[in-house]
Amino acid sequence: MTICIYNAVNRWFDHSYGRRINSEKSYEHSKAMAPVRFSQIAVLALQLIIIINYNKATKQKGLVTLKQENTQALLWNQAAIKILDIRHTALAPGEGFGPYKLPASMFLFSTRGNAQVLLDGTAYMAKGFQLMHSGKGATLQIVPAGEAFEYYSIFYKATIPAPASQSLLELLKRSNPFLAQYSLIPSSPVLLFHHLQQMHEQWQGTESLRRFQIKALFYQFVYQVLAELEREGSEVTYPDLTAQIMLYMEKNYAEPITLESLAEMFRYSAYHLSATFKQSTGYSPIDYLIRIRLEKAASLLTETDASLRTISAGVGYKDVYYFSRLFKKKLGVSPAEYRRRNWQQSKVADSPAKFPTYSIVERMLNRYIDSDNYYQYTKKGDFPMSRGSRASLAATALLCIMLLLSACSGATSTSNGAAAPAQGDANNVAKVETITYKTTSGEVTIPKNPKRVIILADSYVGYFLALGIKPVGLSEFALNHPFYAGKVDGIENIGGYGDDSNSLEKLLELKPDVIIALDNAKNLENIQKIAPTVAIKYGEKNLREQLRAFGKAFGREQEAEAWIANWDSKVAKYKPAVHEVVGDKKVAILGGDMKSLGAFGDFYGRGGEILYREFGLKAPEIIQKATMDIGKGYVALSHEKLPEYAGDFLFIEDSLEKEISKNELWQQLDAVKNKRVYTIDSNTFYFNDPLSLEKQFDYIAGKLLGEETISK
């Protein structure tokens, strides 16, 4: 206390007298600065009054010890205060407000009418003059009570400036008055009301002197509040950030929630929010959200007949395939299997007692417990089970034994994990013929002439369609490709985009004979466990080599040769005419955007196979050396050097053309001036399979030869 008084008096003395001794400024300047100095002195004096009067009031009542009595006054005295906003709000009868996340600490003072005020779910009935306080990040909601309701609100920010002692910071951590939540009916409401009216009136102006006066009035207001708190003995609570986040997620789990959106909502940095939450719970905010969502999903699976897509959307996942993968990853079984098992258990159970079910989330408490003994209130483990009746357990055991005996009598396990036929039926089972498919990454044995093919490598779908093979499963991206229209009807959707977002559960359901994937697929190891998998390195074979390889492996060699013959004939027909137009001039294919502009080679789609390989046209030297000469499909380039690699004929992706068309260098290019720039659709020109190349050929040849349509 002595130190606090000394500091305040010392600063007061400096402002009052110190300037008299050291100042060399004129009398006129001193006179002009007098109001500002007076306000500064007033603020410091009020700080001193708070300390002295607060100490006097609490000692007289004998309510607190010396250490306790200093806490709030000490922290308020040391804090740097910034008033952010002062509002006067009048709600009409029946009009409510919120929920609203407080952007800063707030005092709320009701002046007329009555309403229910909720702060982080705690309800306070405000009638007439009543004061409430809550910290940054708390949720405010005002529920009308049938009549008009008026109140003032003060938003402020308080920080402890550096350097600050460790003991002070520890005190702030334990008892932060700026985050405290409380409500009280003041014994001297008129005085508080008068301060608020003055502050609100001054807030309408922008002069610096008014801001000083507001701060002085605010300190008086705070002193009155602290005195009222001690006089009433009101309960002060300190809501923690973790509890607020948990409450929000448990109520809004179906909404799109990210770490960034949580940080923005609670007005903390993403790092601070995540670190605080994990320190308190052991989980990151997003891991906790996933657990809530899957718990809700598990409940819906066992208690309703809702479709998987409906449940997925209902718990916050728009992509049902992603939801299925996540559910299986966390629980160990697919949603469909989870529902089936629980349905079977409910049928087997011979009592109305609830049958044991999986629990994805450690049992949630009704409220957050912030203590070192938190683990005592949780049931650890990924699959805690609730206790059922003995009869239910016996029935389950009997069911498991029956299934086991059935499995053992029906098949025996071979060394590679495949089921072997029972001895009595061995002669009736035809032997499956296999062949070896060779790739740069190795050899794989697959069934000869497989009937059920799933293609995860989108770039190779058109090869199979050209051979007359209709896969049983394709990605959503491939199914929606314009060049495949009419050829993919009835094929199952296995996910969003090829290898990276396919549903393993869906693959299992389709029971494929063989799967075609890229060798860098994220789930390749798991995919290979489902069926023999041909893992292809993109671009390892050219068009004709790849089509023949697939034709041989899938019993479609004649179809492959027929397509190649037709293709060769088409190229031979138009190649001389194209060379007559282009001659020795250079052709470039550009794509990307202005920040990552680049050029394509001869095996990366965008028409490169047709222009460079089939027609034999030349690329600008810089592109030739950076792509085709070293076996690369794409090279990033600087737009500042655009004239060096643009070429005499330009094929450009539509997305880039929109950005680059206003560029001065672009407008000076010969290709632009001579109208030899041709736009290619970045979607339809993405693939380089036989079907895609047929359509691209017609467009490219038509542009170069001046014909809009080229007949086959």
XYZ file of C-alpha atoms in Angstrom, residues 69-580:
512
model
C -7.725 -5.784 0.346
C -4.982 -4.585 -1.971
C -5.712 -6.971 -4.830
C -8.303 -5.139 -6.926
C -7.106 -1.635 -6.087
C -3.496 -2.608 -6.729
C -4.266 -4.067 -10.168
C -6.521 -1.175 -11.154
C -3.832 1.260 -10.043
C -1.083 -0.465 -12.044
C -3.174 -0.948 -15.193
C -3.095 1.187 -18.291
C -6.747 1.852 -19.124
C -8.143 2.638 -22.542
C -11.831 3.463 -22.964
C -13.014 1.871 -26.220
C -16.691 2.799 -26.353
C -19.522 4.201 -24.249
C -23.059 3.421 -25.359
C -26.580 4.265 -24.260
C -29.102 1.697 -25.497
C -32.894 1.726 -25.289
C -34.689 -1.527 -26.143
C -38.370 -1.350 -27.029
C -40.888 -3.599 -25.224
C -40.315 -7.169 -26.385
C -37.002 -6.311 -28.070
C -33.962 -8.390 -27.141
C -30.250 -8.219 -27.810
C -27.598 -10.821 -28.635
C -26.095 -13.305 -28.197
C -23.066 -11.034 -28.566
C -19.411 -11.825 -27.878
C -17.907 -9.028 -25.836
C -14.920 -7.567 -27.715
C -13.497 -6.149 -24.474
C -14.221 -5.918 -20.753
C -17.557 -4.255 -20.057
C -19.585 -2.511 -17.370
C -23.352 -2.612 -17.960
C -25.601 -0.323 -15.898
C -29.377 -0.622 -16.279
C -31.373 2.555 -15.667
C -34.984 1.808 -16.601
C -37.313 -1.158 -16.992
C -36.380 -4.769 -16.368
C -34.949 -7.646 -18.394
C -33.025 -10.856 -17.979
C -29.332 -10.335 -18.704
C -27.293 -13.456 -19.430
C -23.515 -13.404 -19.160
C -21.989 -16.671 -20.351
C -25.252 -18.413 -19.538
C -25.514 -16.991 -15.994
C -28.831 -15.143 -15.670
C -29.210 -11.848 -13.798
C -32.594 -10.143 -13.408
C -31.979 -6.446 -14.002
C -34.603 -4.196 -12.406
C -34.162 -0.446 -12.363
C -30.642 0.546 -11.317
C -28.341 -2.500 -11.490
C -24.660 -2.890 -12.345
C -23.018 -5.842 -14.093
C -19.480 -6.544 -15.243
C -17.940 -9.196 -17.460
C -14.700 -9.789 -19.331
C -13.604 -9.992 -22.893
C -14.967 -12.986 -24.805
C -18.011 -13.489 -22.606
C -21.403 -13.912 -24.290
C -23.980 -11.234 -23.561
C -27.659 -11.741 -24.202
C -30.589 -9.607 -23.071
C -34.003 -11.275 -22.903
C -36.906 -8.781 -22.741
C -39.413 -8.969 -19.921
C -42.341 -7.240 -21.600
C -41.389 -3.604 -21.094
C -38.795 -1.114 -22.369
C -35.267 -1.558 -21.071
C -32.504 1.064 -21.014
C -28.872 0.688 -20.069
C -25.410 2.176 -20.430
C -22.381 0.092 -21.383
C -18.705 0.969 -21.091
C -16.174 -1.083 -23.065
C -12.586 -0.757 -21.922
C -9.213 -2.421 -22.243
C -6.872 -2.817 -19.286
C -3.253 -3.949 -19.522
C -0.382 -4.134 -17.063
C 2.459 -2.241 -18.758
C 6.002 -3.582 -18.782
C 8.128 -3.893 -16.822
C 5.935 -5.636 -14.254
C 7.037 -7.794 -11.360
C 6.436 -11.525 -11.510
C 4.364 -11.354 -8.328
C 2.076 -8.778 -9.932
C 1.614 -10.922 -13.022
C 0.849 -13.947 -10.870
C -1.720 -11.890 -8.967
C -3.307 -10.829 -12.251
C -3.465 -14.453 -13.363
C -5.195 -15.545 -10.139
C -7.609 -12.646 -9.694
C -7.997 -10.631 -12.860
C -10.554 -7.896 -12.040
C -10.905 -7.014 -15.719
C -12.318 -10.465 -16.509
C -14.390 -10.806 -13.338
C -18.115 -11.400 -13.662
C -20.528 -10.015 -11.098
C -23.798 -8.176 -10.585
C -24.851 -5.785 -7.809
C -27.604 -3.352 -6.855
C -25.691 -0.191 -5.875
C -26.533 1.637 -2.647
C -25.736 4.960 -4.351
C -27.075 4.448 -7.888
C -27.619 8.136 -8.595
C -23.909 8.892 -8.241
C -22.986 6.092 -10.687
C -25.742 7.223 -13.038
C -24.402 10.786 -12.911
C -20.858 9.613 -13.780
C -22.205 7.554 -16.692
C -24.250 10.410 -18.085
C -21.237 12.699 -17.987
C -18.971 10.096 -19.616
C -21.502 9.390 -22.360
C -21.951 13.115 -23.025
C -18.203 13.716 -23.244
C -17.758 10.640 -25.469
C -19.738 12.356 -28.226
C -16.842 14.786 -28.705
C -13.389 14.024 -30.081
C -11.200 16.589 -28.311
C -8.268 15.213 -26.300
C -9.320 17.186 -23.249
C -12.693 15.429 -23.227
C -10.948 12.059 -23.336
C -8.947 13.023 -20.269
C -12.111 13.997 -18.476
C -13.748 10.689 -19.407
C -10.813 8.789 -17.920
C -11.045 10.838 -14.721
C -14.771 10.133 -14.474
C -14.146 6.460 -15.214
C -11.732 6.175 -12.268
C -14.365 7.730 -10.014
C -16.897 5.267 -11.378
C -14.544 2.318 -10.717
C -13.874 3.505 -7.178
C -17.618 3.565 -6.465
C -17.981 0.065 -7.935
C -15.159 -1.375 -5.811
C -16.620 0.219 -2.703
C -20.070 -1.204 -3.558
C -18.596 -4.665 -4.060
C -17.122 -4.660 -0.576
C -20.236 -3.165 0.920
C -22.474 -5.854 -0.621
C -20.034 -8.726 -0.368
C -21.084 -9.737 -3.905
C -19.750 -12.960 -5.316
C -17.147 -12.361 -8.004
C -16.454 -15.132 -10.503
C -13.613 -15.383 -12.995
C -14.805 -17.156 -16.172
C -11.984 -18.835 -18.040
C -11.473 -18.836 -21.772
C -11.575 -22.628 -22.027
C -15.049 -22.844 -20.491
C -16.328 -20.214 -22.917
C -14.925 -22.050 -25.935
C -16.285 -25.409 -24.788
C -19.740 -23.964 -24.192
C -19.747 -22.339 -27.610
C -18.677 -25.510 -29.444
C -21.158 -27.712 -27.594
C -23.980 -25.412 -28.701
C -22.768 -24.701 -32.241
C -20.979 -27.913 -33.289
C -23.036 -28.122 -36.508
C -21.742 -24.740 -37.705
C -18.494 -24.240 -39.677
C -15.866 -23.770 -36.954
C -12.131 -23.293 -37.442
C -9.352 -22.234 -35.100
C -9.236 -18.913 -36.927
C -12.974 -18.322 -36.543
C -12.770 -19.134 -32.824
C -9.845 -16.742 -32.414
C -11.764 -13.996 -34.200
C -14.902 -14.622 -32.162
C -13.183 -14.587 -28.774
C -10.788 -11.793 -29.765
C -7.588 -13.684 -28.970
C -4.738 -14.791 -31.185
C -5.109 -18.316 -32.572
C -1.888 -19.338 -30.828
C -2.963 -18.055 -27.389
C -6.435 -19.547 -27.696
C -5.146 -22.971 -28.771
C -2.365 -23.089 -26.154
C -4.730 -22.087 -23.335
C -7.347 -24.638 -24.342
C -4.849 -27.468 -24.697
C -3.185 -26.676 -21.380
C -6.569 -26.939 -19.642
C -8.050 -29.956 -21.443
C -5.211 -31.852 -23.082
C -6.898 -31.420 -26.491
C -6.655 -28.819 -29.202
C -9.927 -26.922 -29.830
C -10.480 -28.704 -33.143
C -9.818 -32.165 -31.643
C -12.373 -31.385 -28.961
C -14.852 -30.235 -31.625
C -14.357 -33.483 -33.557
C -15.086 -35.480 -30.419
C -18.309 -33.561 -29.811
C -19.444 -34.052 -33.400
C -18.704 -37.761 -33.462
C -20.448 -38.282 -30.140
C -23.549 -36.618 -31.581
C -23.239 -38.654 -34.782
C -22.952 -41.921 -32.838
C -26.108 -41.031 -30.940
C -27.995 -40.280 -34.159
C -26.812 -43.542 -35.728
C -28.160 -45.628 -32.856
C -31.298 -43.662 -32.065
C -32.602 -42.681 -35.520
C -32.963 -44.038 -39.058
C -31.551 -40.861 -40.590
C -29.350 -41.326 -43.650
C -25.589 -41.030 -43.332
C -25.634 -37.866 -45.438
C -28.253 -36.278 -43.171
C -26.298 -37.157 -40.033
C -23.044 -35.915 -41.546
C -24.571 -32.533 -42.407
C -26.308 -32.395 -39.036
C -23.037 -32.582 -37.114
C -21.125 -30.119 -39.276
C -19.624 -32.158 -42.140
C -20.847 -31.330 -45.637
C -18.667 -34.040 -47.192
C -20.207 -37.351 -46.161
C -17.163 -39.278 -47.385
C -14.806 -37.251 -45.238
C -17.147 -37.777 -42.292
C -17.130 -41.552 -42.868
C -13.339 -41.697 -42.975
C -13.040 -39.576 -39.853
C -15.600 -41.682 -37.976
C -13.795 -44.896 -38.839
C -10.399 -43.422 -37.989
C -11.534 -42.354 -34.527
C -13.827 -45.273 -33.701
C -12.339 -48.165 -35.623
C -15.546 -49.017 -37.506
C -17.476 -47.312 -40.286
C -20.738 -45.475 -39.474
C -22.720 -48.203 -41.247
C -20.982 -50.940 -39.252
C -21.447 -48.993 -36.019
C -25.186 -48.742 -36.673
C -25.429 -52.425 -37.654
C -23.626 -53.625 -34.528
C -25.719 -51.515 -32.220
C -28.888 -52.652 -33.992
C -27.840 -56.297 -33.560
C -27.030 -55.717 -29.908
C -30.430 -54.169 -29.298
C -32.062 -57.234 -30.890
C -30.000 -59.730 -28.898
C -30.395 -58.030 -25.532
C -33.066 -59.709 -23.429
C -33.712 -56.830 -21.081
C -34.766 -53.229 -21.523
C -31.460 -52.115 -20.010
C -29.370 -49.961 -22.341
C -26.927 -52.178 -24.196
C -23.215 -51.251 -24.172
C -22.252 -48.943 -27.025
C -19.060 -47.348 -28.241
C -18.186 -43.914 -26.979
C -15.967 -41.786 -29.142
C -15.672 -38.989 -26.640
C -14.583 -39.294 -23.071
C -17.767 -38.643 -21.137
C -18.532 -34.939 -21.190
C -19.129 -33.235 -17.873
C -22.038 -30.888 -17.361
C -19.552 -28.135 -16.678
C -15.853 -27.605 -17.148
C -13.636 -28.528 -14.186
C -10.414 -26.568 -14.054
C -8.212 -28.348 -11.527
C -5.308 -30.742 -11.284
C -7.763 -33.513 -10.441
C -9.661 -33.160 -13.697
C -8.785 -36.730 -14.669
C -10.819 -38.025 -11.755
C -13.959 -36.708 -13.400
C -13.367 -38.381 -16.769
C -13.430 -41.926 -18.006
C -10.258 -42.452 -19.991
C -9.876 -44.647 -23.030
C -11.072 -44.562 -26.602
C -14.004 -46.925 -26.049
C -15.338 -46.775 -22.483
C -18.359 -49.051 -22.079
C -21.384 -48.591 -19.889
C -22.385 -51.663 -17.872
C -25.301 -53.718 -19.171
C -27.094 -56.706 -17.760
C -25.460 -60.123 -17.409
C -28.008 -61.569 -19.785
C -27.015 -59.016 -22.426
C -23.334 -59.877 -22.044
C -24.074 -63.602 -22.262
C -26.104 -63.077 -25.413
C -23.283 -61.086 -26.960
C -20.770 -63.797 -26.132
C -23.074 -66.434 -27.646
C -23.455 -64.378 -30.816
C -19.683 -63.977 -31.154
C -19.122 -67.731 -30.704
C -21.749 -68.534 -33.336
C -20.181 -66.114 -35.810
C -16.727 -67.528 -35.102
C -17.858 -71.145 -35.604
C -19.661 -70.154 -38.772
C -16.573 -68.458 -40.135
C -14.321 -71.379 -39.246
C -16.604 -73.978 -40.812
C -17.129 -71.993 -43.991
C -13.539 -71.116 -44.827
C -9.952 -71.442 -43.725
C -7.371 -68.742 -43.971
C -4.631 -68.975 -46.555
C -1.185 -67.556 -46.084
C -1.985 -64.323 -47.957
C -5.151 -63.652 -46.030
C -7.617 -64.663 -48.762
C -10.464 -67.019 -47.909
C -10.071 -70.574 -49.259
C -13.095 -72.746 -50.225
C -14.216 -75.593 -47.996
C -12.688 -78.934 -48.954
C -15.966 -80.404 -50.163
C -16.475 -77.544 -52.606
C -12.903 -77.217 -53.881
C -13.621 -78.932 -57.186
C -16.564 -76.652 -57.893
C -14.564 -73.373 -57.659
C -12.935 -72.164 -60.878
C -9.343 -71.046 -60.593
C -8.941 -67.274 -61.114
C -6.510 -66.448 -63.939
C -4.057 -63.635 -63.247
C -1.569 -61.552 -65.191
C 1.349 -59.346 -64.197
C 1.128 -55.619 -64.856
C 4.460 -53.800 -64.945
C 4.945 -50.218 -63.812
C 8.068 -48.181 -63.085
C 7.452 -48.763 -59.376
C 7.261 -52.551 -59.727
C 5.014 -55.421 -60.767
C 1.532 -56.236 -59.524
C -0.548 -59.359 -60.066
C -4.121 -58.641 -61.079
C -7.044 -60.799 -62.254
C -7.183 -61.342 -66.002
C -10.106 -59.508 -67.594
C -11.365 -57.967 -64.321
C -15.029 -56.972 -64.302
C -15.146 -54.511 -61.396
C -12.638 -51.688 -61.838
C -12.305 -48.614 -59.655
C -10.228 -45.723 -60.975
C -8.821 -43.292 -58.426
C -6.297 -41.752 -60.844
C -8.581 -39.262 -62.604
C -6.114 -38.657 -65.440
C -6.541 -42.259 -66.642
C -10.342 -42.537 -66.657
C -10.572 -41.663 -70.362
C -8.295 -44.592 -71.280
C -10.773 -47.113 -69.895
C -13.777 -45.376 -71.412
C -12.040 -45.383 -74.792
C -11.549 -49.146 -74.441
C -15.222 -49.648 -73.654
C -14.584 -50.461 -69.972
C -17.073 -48.903 -67.598
C -15.638 -48.590 -64.075
C -17.826 -49.275 -61.039
C -16.458 -46.263 -59.137
C -15.030 -42.834 -60.028
C -14.355 -39.577 -58.209
C -16.903 -36.795 -58.293
C -14.440 -34.716 -60.304
C -14.198 -37.349 -63.046
C -17.955 -37.991 -63.059
C -18.599 -34.299 -63.744
C -16.028 -33.927 -66.516
C -17.762 -32.556 -69.653
C -15.896 -34.850 -72.076
C -17.205 -37.955 -70.277
C -20.870 -36.981 -70.503
C -23.076 -39.950 -71.390
C -20.311 -42.464 -70.697
C -20.287 -42.422 -66.886
C -23.996 -42.719 -66.111
C -24.702 -45.137 -63.265
C -21.119 -45.192 -61.966
C -20.780 -44.841 -58.188
C -19.303 -41.661 -56.726
C -16.354 -42.564 -54.461
C -15.366 -39.088 -53.278
C -14.466 -35.550 -54.108
C -11.227 -35.630 -56.069
C -9.478 -38.850 -56.979
C -6.845 -40.395 -54.730
C -6.779 -37.698 -52.078
C -10.419 -37.743 -50.989
C -11.835 -41.153 -51.831
C -13.842 -43.084 -49.289
C -12.197 -46.350 -48.247
C -15.557 -47.501 -46.928
C -17.095 -46.934 -50.358
C -14.258 -48.829 -52.039
C -14.915 -51.829 -49.802
C -18.632 -51.733 -50.549
C -17.999 -51.812 -54.308
C -15.875 -54.997 -54.028
C -13.434 -54.152 -56.839
C -11.367 -56.727 -58.729
C -8.672 -54.126 -59.366
C -7.980 -50.490 -58.476
C -6.097 -47.952 -60.604
C -4.306 -45.283 -58.546
C -1.356 -42.922 -58.761
C 1.805 -44.079 -57.022
C 1.773 -41.005 -54.753
C -1.810 -41.444 -53.526
C -2.134 -40.543 -49.848
C -4.057 -43.674 -48.897
C -2.174 -46.057 -51.174
C -1.156 -48.477 -48.421
C -4.750 -48.889 -47.267
C -6.082 -48.995 -50.822
C -3.774 -51.905 -51.659
C -5.348 -53.919 -48.839
C -8.772 -53.687 -50.468
C -7.903 -55.116 -53.906
C -4.941 -55.572 -56.274
C -3.822 -52.043 -57.087
C -2.011 -50.768 -60.156
C -0.014 -47.783 -58.868
C 0.986 -45.642 -61.848
C 3.607 -42.940 -61.957
C 2.031 -40.058 -63.837
C 3.431 -39.728 -67.356
C 5.521 -42.925 -67.244
C 4.112 -44.016 -70.637
C 3.055 -41.988 -73.632
C -0.458 -42.076 -75.051
C -0.092 -45.147 -77.267
C 2.043 -47.126 -74.800
C -0.425 -46.581 -71.973
C -3.487 -47.470 -74.027
C -1.865 -50.681 -75.256
C -0.793 -51.624 -71.716
C -4.333 -51.237 -70.409
C -5.718 -53.038 -73.469
C -3.465 -56.036 -72.863
C -4.144 -56.193 -69.107
C -7.914 -55.906 -69.468
C -8.451 -58.009 -72.563
C -9.138 -55.064 -74.867
C -6.137 -55.194 -77.205
C -8.253 -54.981 -80.364
C -10.092 -51.925 -79.048
C -6.783 -50.279 -78.188
C -5.324 -50.849 -81.636
C -8.521 -49.634 -83.306
C -8.477 -46.381 -81.404
C -4.774 -45.814 -82.118
C -5.280 -46.430 -85.840
C -8.144 -43.959 -85.967
C -6.108 -41.400 -84.006
C -3.054 -41.771 -86.258
C -5.237 -41.292 -89.315
C -6.730 -38.117 -87.882
C -3.340 -36.662 -86.976
C -1.916 -37.505 -90.413
C -4.854 -35.779 -92.063
C -4.390 -32.395 -90.385
C -0.700 -32.289 -89.485
C 0.509 -31.025 -92.920
C -2.053 -28.214 -92.904
C -1.050 -27.168 -89.388
C 2.637 -27.066 -90.381
C 1.777 -24.970 -93.398
